[in-house]
Amino acid sequence: ATQVTQCANKQIMIYSRCTLRIVTDKQPRMWSALRSWMSYPAPVRETRHVSTVTPFTKEFDVCIVGGGIVGLTTALEILKRYPQKSVCVLEKENHVAAHQTGHNSGVIHAGIYYEPGSLMAHLCVSGARKIYEYCEKFNLPCERIGKLIVAREESEVSILEELNRRGTANGVEGLEILSGSQVKEIEPNVQCVAALHSPNTGITDYAAIARHIAGQIESSGRGAVKTSYEAVKFEPTISNGSPAVCVTGVEPGQIGPTRHVTCKNLITCCGLQSDYVAQKAGGDTTPKVAAFRGTYYQMIPSKKDIVKRNIYPVPGGGGIPVGIHFTPTVNEERGQEMIIGPSAAMAFSREGYKITDLSIKDMFRVILNVGLIKFAFQNPSLSLNEVYKDISKAAFLKEAQRMVPSLELEDTERSFSGVMAQIFHEDGNAAGDFIFERNCLNGTTLHVRNAPTPACTASFAIAEHVTSVAVEDFGWDKVE
């Protein structure tokens, strides 16, 4: 529409879509201009640009809910193993690797801690090798810097010996117990009586790996990664005469519009929301996820060379992660830093990265989580100590100073936080292995219910295992 406004200098400015004329307040010229404008040919209606982007396909052979590294590697493995299958990854956030994959220490674990013969041990050792191979092949950030697990007291040396036995039984190469003086030769700032040296432990950027995998999926011609798609309903249906699942989704925080994807088979790899999504998709009410927030500090730039490799304490009990440690980073977004952490305080929001983040729904989940409540009562000092470390920098860094006494509070600054999913059995013990729930929704669906650390390290090996389970459950031909 034409707009006429009186300017400060009493000029009249006449706007239209097709012309701009400026006239003074002299009437003859004004009316002349108006007559000229009124006789101007009507503008041609603008033609809207039609996008050339291919519309999002709504039917796939396999749909994977969860765009963390486990979901993405599983999608990639299916595409590689089955050249005729189409695969879609649905991710709630607006980018992949938004939660656990993108907010961790970035360590490539060698496979030392896990019970020999367990699935976790096997997948960690195999997965570490595959992570190194993938990073080297595609020039992704990765360094084999090594790791020291330090015994700060004589009573902890026996734990190092047990870890050495476990790691060796799991096939971890190059393990060696060093004396305190031998440690000083390679890490002058570390104080300990002995340490287990793991030369094949490394560091990487798992979010960068996840982003690269997402690109491979989309460039395959048979895969898609759909972000901002929160799956809210899973309904059994029929597609081409066979059982299928319709996944209804919305943009997070919105009621509509709803979108629908249909797939012959569904695999959920939802990390922090694994129990919630599994229940919506025909799964059991247990096991339940407990969320723990891990806070990190980092060394100021002038002090980040305080150590050269991963420095870990001997693991404590109770199933909480292995404790506050030093880790160099090669993160594409955060840069090359020396981080210290994480703590492990109970989170009252599944995706709460600050102590003030609270969710009424998630608080009720905590109260109703029998295994978590038993764990808290069985380990009261541990639970309270982790909360104290989360709010006190001095208490937090005191743990790190036991390994590196020269560390000063002013040498550090706040870094990022992460939230970790943990499963507790009803007796209060932490789940020590991966958990899968099979043959849900009329045999169309497989749920990854528990994939704790070292899930990032083991992700490619987990993907192979999940795909093999899918072959068995879904009756896929081994060669298509």
XYZ file of C-alpha atoms in Angstrom:
480
model
C 0.000 0.000 0.000
C 1.091 3.523 -0.662
C 2.157 5.512 2.360
C 2.268 9.335 2.517
C 4.146 11.007 5.387
C 4.945 14.642 6.157
C 8.708 15.067 6.553
C 10.440 17.494 8.901
C 11.427 19.745 6.004
C 7.810 19.752 4.788
C 8.639 17.610 1.820
C 6.094 14.976 0.929
C 7.508 11.457 0.368
C 5.271 9.143 -1.597
C 6.138 5.440 -1.418
C 4.899 2.625 -3.556
C 6.300 -0.798 -4.413
C 7.582 0.467 -7.732
C 8.487 4.131 -7.341
C 9.700 6.793 -4.937
C 9.063 10.425 -5.809
C 10.065 13.445 -3.717
C 8.279 16.759 -4.283
C 8.328 20.087 -2.455
C 5.327 21.681 -0.837
C 4.609 23.756 -3.943
C 1.157 22.704 -5.034
C 1.594 22.601 -8.835
C 4.520 20.227 -8.641
C 2.802 18.211 -5.935
C -0.357 17.626 -7.971
C 1.730 16.934 -11.029
C 3.585 14.268 -9.115
C 0.374 12.794 -7.778
C -1.176 12.636 -11.234
C 1.982 11.027 -12.531
C 1.920 8.412 -9.781
C -1.793 7.681 -10.255
C -1.248 6.984 -13.950
C 1.798 4.752 -13.343
C 1.240 1.200 -14.550
C 0.281 -1.250 -11.806
C 3.253 -3.278 -10.618
C 3.533 -6.900 -11.638
C 2.656 -9.252 -8.752
C 5.812 -10.719 -7.232
C 6.317 -14.398 -7.914
C 7.213 -16.332 -4.746
C 10.473 -18.252 -4.837
C 9.897 -21.973 -5.054
C 12.465 -23.983 -3.075
C 14.419 -26.560 -5.008
C 15.209 -28.529 -1.830
C 13.989 -32.111 -2.038
C 11.007 -32.609 0.313
C 11.693 -34.660 3.442
C 10.875 -38.314 2.801
C 8.344 -39.740 5.250
C 8.837 -43.488 4.750
C 11.992 -45.403 5.623
C 13.057 -48.964 6.223
C 14.603 -48.056 9.579
C 14.076 -45.092 11.865
C 16.525 -44.328 14.688
C 15.409 -41.962 17.436
C 18.365 -40.140 18.969
C 21.084 -38.140 17.230
C 23.898 -38.851 19.657
C 26.948 -40.815 18.579
C 25.373 -44.216 19.320
C 22.315 -43.504 17.176
C 24.396 -42.048 14.359
C 26.948 -44.862 14.228
C 24.089 -47.377 14.243
C 22.487 -45.626 11.269
C 25.814 -45.595 9.416
C 26.417 -49.290 10.151
C 22.977 -50.271 8.805
C 23.552 -48.244 5.632
C 26.920 -49.930 5.097
C 25.741 -53.447 5.847
C 22.495 -53.171 3.893
C 22.942 -51.220 0.632
C 19.214 -51.393 -0.153
C 17.891 -50.032 3.138
C 16.907 -46.445 3.830
C 17.521 -45.002 7.301
C 16.316 -41.869 9.066
C 17.717 -40.399 12.304
C 15.305 -38.258 14.317
C 16.875 -35.816 16.781
C 14.965 -33.626 19.243
C 17.502 -30.784 19.319
C 18.414 -28.521 16.413
C 21.785 -30.233 15.965
C 23.287 -33.654 16.580
C 25.449 -34.522 19.605
C 23.655 -31.929 21.727
C 23.872 -33.658 25.094
C 26.108 -36.496 26.341
C 28.071 -36.858 23.097
C 28.965 -33.172 23.023
C 29.549 -32.615 26.748
C 32.140 -35.060 28.057
C 35.884 -35.295 28.626
C 36.578 -36.539 25.107
C 38.668 -39.479 26.317
C 39.183 -42.581 24.169
C 39.143 -45.269 26.849
C 41.409 -48.273 26.401
C 39.182 -50.784 28.259
C 40.866 -51.066 31.657
C 38.036 -50.759 34.159
C 35.530 -53.303 32.896
C 34.953 -56.864 34.030
C 36.711 -59.299 31.665
C 34.233 -61.141 29.496
C 31.573 -58.442 29.799
C 29.986 -56.911 26.739
C 31.187 -53.507 27.937
C 34.817 -54.653 27.995
C 34.629 -56.212 24.545
C 32.893 -53.242 22.934
C 35.208 -50.693 24.557
C 38.434 -52.327 23.333
C 37.037 -52.915 19.854
C 35.417 -49.474 19.721
C 38.608 -47.636 20.719
C 40.436 -49.186 17.781
C 37.613 -48.180 15.413
C 37.528 -44.597 16.735
C 41.252 -44.186 16.037
C 40.820 -45.641 12.546
C 37.860 -43.369 11.735
C 39.604 -40.213 12.946
C 42.776 -41.029 11.034
C 40.848 -41.838 7.851
C 38.875 -38.581 7.853
C 41.453 -36.326 9.538
C 39.318 -35.658 12.612
C 40.860 -34.415 15.896
C 42.466 -37.301 17.762
C 45.651 -37.852 19.776
C 46.991 -40.989 21.451
C 48.435 -39.130 24.451
C 48.262 -41.866 27.102
C 46.929 -41.975 30.631
C 48.152 -42.401 34.204
C 45.867 -43.861 36.889
C 47.600 -42.752 40.051
C 47.669 -44.348 43.498
C 48.046 -41.568 46.026
C 48.413 -43.942 48.989
C 49.952 -47.372 49.432
C 46.512 -48.834 50.076
C 45.519 -47.989 46.503
C 48.337 -49.924 44.833
C 46.342 -53.145 45.013
C 43.608 -51.433 42.984
C 46.167 -50.603 40.292
C 47.200 -54.245 40.215
C 43.583 -55.325 39.758
C 43.077 -52.789 36.980
C 46.243 -54.043 35.298
C 44.894 -57.585 35.481
C 41.519 -56.572 34.061
C 42.970 -54.475 31.273
C 45.397 -57.176 30.221
C 42.599 -59.774 30.219
C 40.524 -57.420 28.051
C 43.290 -57.140 25.468
C 44.542 -53.656 26.329
C 48.128 -53.341 25.102
C 51.114 -51.652 26.715
C 49.899 -51.497 30.329
C 52.627 -50.992 32.910
C 52.718 -50.118 36.607
C 55.212 -47.317 37.281
C 56.781 -46.271 40.557
C 56.337 -42.762 41.906
C 59.842 -41.795 40.737
C 59.165 -43.148 37.232
C 55.999 -41.060 37.089
C 57.997 -37.941 38.046
C 60.209 -38.468 34.988
C 57.284 -38.159 32.568
C 54.912 -35.960 34.644
C 56.945 -33.796 37.057
C 53.865 -32.184 38.632
C 52.125 -35.454 39.527
C 52.545 -36.747 43.078
C 51.826 -40.456 43.704
C 53.290 -43.665 45.094
C 52.610 -45.581 41.871
C 50.579 -45.347 38.674
C 49.190 -47.583 35.949
C 50.367 -46.288 32.576
C 48.089 -46.824 29.564
C 49.887 -45.525 26.442
C 46.928 -46.259 24.127
C 44.366 -44.091 25.913
C 43.655 -41.000 23.829
C 41.523 -37.918 23.311
C 39.166 -36.814 20.550
C 36.160 -34.589 19.837
C 33.122 -36.876 19.810
C 30.796 -34.106 18.679
C 33.006 -33.541 15.629
C 32.877 -37.266 14.884
C 29.088 -37.220 15.235
C 28.760 -34.262 12.865
C 30.934 -36.029 10.306
C 28.876 -39.225 10.559
C 25.663 -37.215 10.098
C 27.147 -35.805 6.907
C 27.964 -39.296 5.663
C 24.431 -40.475 6.372
C 22.885 -37.623 4.437
C 25.297 -37.915 1.513
C 24.637 -41.653 1.144
C 21.473 -41.047 -0.860
C 19.564 -43.452 1.404
C 19.776 -41.657 4.733
C 18.391 -38.564 6.401
C 19.052 -36.745 9.666
C 16.020 -34.788 10.827
C 16.673 -32.338 13.671
C 14.140 -30.388 15.786
C 11.963 -33.504 15.665
C 10.791 -34.525 19.127
C 9.153 -37.937 18.888
C 5.982 -37.798 20.985
C 3.979 -40.793 19.792
C 4.737 -44.243 18.383
C 1.868 -46.140 16.787
C 1.881 -49.604 15.211
C 0.599 -49.474 11.649
C 0.725 -51.352 8.352
C 2.941 -50.310 5.446
C 2.823 -52.214 2.145
C 1.140 -55.101 3.919
C 3.792 -55.437 6.650
C 3.912 -54.277 10.300
C 5.399 -50.813 10.697
C 5.636 -47.912 13.149
C 4.392 -44.369 12.664
C 6.513 -41.866 14.608
C 4.727 -38.589 15.296
C 6.898 -35.615 16.130
C 6.793 -31.899 16.809
C 9.267 -29.087 17.199
C 10.442 -29.117 20.850
C 8.264 -26.963 23.067
C 5.512 -26.741 20.466
C 2.110 -28.403 20.175
C 2.081 -28.404 16.400
C 2.259 -28.791 13.555
C 2.703 -32.516 13.926
C 4.852 -34.460 11.491
C 4.883 -38.169 10.745
C 7.544 -40.658 9.702
C 6.712 -44.289 8.986
C 9.305 -47.048 9.252
C 9.364 -50.825 9.061
C 11.654 -51.010 12.074
C 12.437 -48.631 14.933
C 15.579 -48.381 17.094
C 15.769 -45.920 19.981
C 19.120 -44.604 21.266
C 17.978 -41.735 23.441
C 20.540 -41.483 26.231
C 19.165 -39.208 28.938
C 15.604 -39.797 27.708
C 15.994 -43.514 26.944
C 13.483 -44.722 29.547
C 10.926 -42.046 28.692
C 11.045 -42.732 24.942
C 11.130 -46.521 25.373
C 7.965 -46.453 27.473
C 6.201 -44.420 24.782
C 7.278 -47.008 22.226
C 6.040 -50.159 23.937
C 8.888 -50.631 26.398
C 8.839 -51.527 30.091
C 8.701 -48.963 32.898
C 12.142 -50.117 34.077
C 15.053 -49.582 34.067
C 14.818 -45.900 34.949
C 17.433 -43.291 34.125
C 19.098 -41.193 36.815
C 20.810 -38.001 35.676
C 24.086 -36.715 37.124
C 25.511 -33.317 36.317
C 29.256 -33.105 35.828
C 30.976 -29.714 36.172
C 34.369 -28.989 34.618
C 37.020 -26.369 35.285
C 39.887 -25.586 32.949
C 43.403 -24.272 33.404
C 44.021 -20.658 32.455
C 46.056 -20.385 29.212
C 49.410 -19.796 30.932
C 48.969 -22.921 33.091
C 47.386 -25.453 30.745
C 50.653 -27.378 30.315
C 50.600 -28.450 33.962
C 50.399 -32.081 32.757
C 50.787 -33.661 29.313
C 48.378 -36.598 29.417
C 45.212 -37.871 31.098
C 45.745 -38.058 34.874
C 43.104 -40.129 36.712
C 42.641 -41.213 40.335
C 41.967 -44.836 41.165
C 38.210 -45.423 40.827
C 36.018 -45.177 43.887
C 33.035 -47.316 44.745
C 29.325 -46.972 44.270
C 29.236 -46.927 40.485
C 29.774 -43.169 40.142
C 32.299 -42.373 37.347
C 36.005 -42.669 37.909
C 36.491 -39.303 39.593
C 37.882 -35.856 38.880
C 40.729 -36.059 36.383
C 42.956 -33.929 34.149
C 42.350 -34.196 30.399
C 43.858 -32.245 27.487
C 41.236 -31.474 24.832
C 41.222 -31.259 21.034
C 37.706 -29.878 20.743
C 36.786 -28.056 17.521
C 34.469 -25.641 19.341
C 36.127 -25.228 22.757
C 39.712 -25.393 21.528
C 42.798 -27.035 23.012
C 42.486 -26.762 26.759
C 43.351 -28.645 29.919
C 40.087 -29.489 31.646
C 39.604 -30.793 35.182
C 36.523 -32.756 36.150
C 33.844 -33.827 36.242
C 31.950 -33.837 39.491
C 28.900 -36.118 39.654
C 26.048 -34.356 41.449
C 22.484 -35.591 41.124
C 20.592 -33.473 38.587
C 16.948 -32.557 39.075
C 16.484 -31.909 35.383
C 17.363 -34.484 32.737
C 18.957 -31.763 30.662
C 19.931 -29.412 33.497
C 23.413 -28.058 32.957
C 23.236 -25.638 35.894
C 22.573 -26.343 39.559
C 19.541 -24.053 39.347
C 17.917 -26.053 36.553
C 14.867 -27.803 37.997
C 12.095 -29.819 36.364
C 9.036 -30.845 38.387
C 8.519 -33.840 36.120
C 12.135 -34.963 36.496
C 12.064 -34.416 40.275
C 9.122 -36.815 40.504
C 11.101 -39.279 38.405
C 13.933 -39.082 40.964
C 11.551 -39.716 43.860
C 10.033 -42.726 42.093
C 13.404 -44.207 41.103
C 13.790 -46.948 43.728
C 17.307 -47.919 42.655
C 18.556 -44.334 42.807
C 17.039 -43.696 46.235
C 18.642 -46.882 47.602
C 21.977 -45.865 46.094
C 21.759 -42.433 47.767
C 21.000 -43.970 51.187
C 23.704 -46.607 50.794
C 26.304 -43.967 49.854
C 25.286 -40.833 51.814
C 28.772 -39.350 52.149
C 29.477 -39.852 48.456
C 26.176 -38.259 47.436
C 26.615 -35.231 49.718
C 30.283 -34.808 48.811
C 29.444 -34.622 45.098
C 26.850 -31.931 45.750
C 29.363 -29.980 47.865
C 31.982 -30.181 45.089
C 29.388 -28.911 42.637
C 28.921 -25.681 44.607
C 32.428 -25.224 46.068
C 35.398 -24.627 43.790
C 37.831 -25.257 46.642
C 36.268 -28.635 47.434
C 36.190 -29.533 43.762
C 39.842 -28.746 43.131
C 40.977 -30.377 46.363
C 40.439 -33.744 44.662
C 42.637 -32.666 41.753
C 45.298 -31.253 44.094
C 45.754 -34.691 45.658
C 47.274 -35.766 42.321
C 48.855 -32.438 41.316
C 49.711 -30.521 44.522
C 51.059 -27.490 42.646
C 47.560 -26.696 41.300
C 46.264 -23.355 42.616
C 42.655 -22.152 42.592
C 43.595 -18.992 40.693
C 45.118 -21.175 37.953
C 41.639 -22.350 36.923
C 38.407 -20.968 35.514
C 34.947 -22.388 34.973
C 34.437 -24.500 31.886
C 31.410 -26.424 30.610
C 29.046 -28.911 32.273
C 27.616 -32.193 31.097
C 24.757 -34.435 32.203
C 25.260 -38.197 32.325
C 22.605 -40.920 32.238
C 23.038 -43.726 34.778
C 20.917 -46.810 35.430
C 20.585 -48.266 38.947
C 19.166 -51.692 39.642
C 16.460 -51.927 42.301
C 19.067 -53.064 44.866
C 20.861 -49.714 44.523
C 23.811 -50.968 42.477
C 24.788 -49.203 39.267
C 24.263 -51.163 36.066
C 27.631 -52.397 34.907
C 26.827 -53.222 31.289
C 24.776 -52.232 28.281
C 21.044 -52.992 28.411
C 18.818 -53.645 25.399
C 15.054 -54.188 25.313
C 13.945 -56.255 22.344
C 10.825 -57.125 20.325
C 8.585 -54.219 21.325
C 5.598 -52.889 19.345
C 4.734 -56.217 17.745
C 8.364 -57.117 17.165
C 9.189 -53.979 15.172
C 11.198 -52.100 17.790
C 14.529 -52.341 19.631
C 15.466 -50.059 22.538
C 18.989 -49.247 23.743
C 18.097 -48.709 27.403
C 21.572 -48.273 28.905
C 24.739 -47.151 27.136
C 26.931 -45.513 29.824
C 30.554 -44.512 29.572
C 32.483 -45.759 27.590
C 29.621 -45.483 25.072
C 31.358 -42.775 23.022
C 34.561 -44.799 22.824
C 32.612 -47.970 22.035
C 30.097 -46.347 19.679
C 31.200 -47.996 16.425
C 31.371 -51.397 18.127
C 27.992 -50.792 19.817
C 26.577 -49.998 16.373
C 27.783 -53.340 15.049
C 26.249 -55.133 18.020
C 22.924 -53.293 17.785
C 22.732 -54.015 14.059
C 23.398 -57.707 14.675
C 20.617 -57.765 17.279
C 18.333 -56.047 14.758
C 19.178 -58.675 12.136
C 18.073 -61.368 14.553
C 14.982 -59.591 15.896
C 13.679 -58.127 12.665
C 14.493 -61.047 10.405
C 16.657 -59.037 8.047
C 18.430 -61.077 5.410
C 22.109 -61.098 6.143
C 22.762 -60.209 2.510
C 20.239 -58.168 0.571
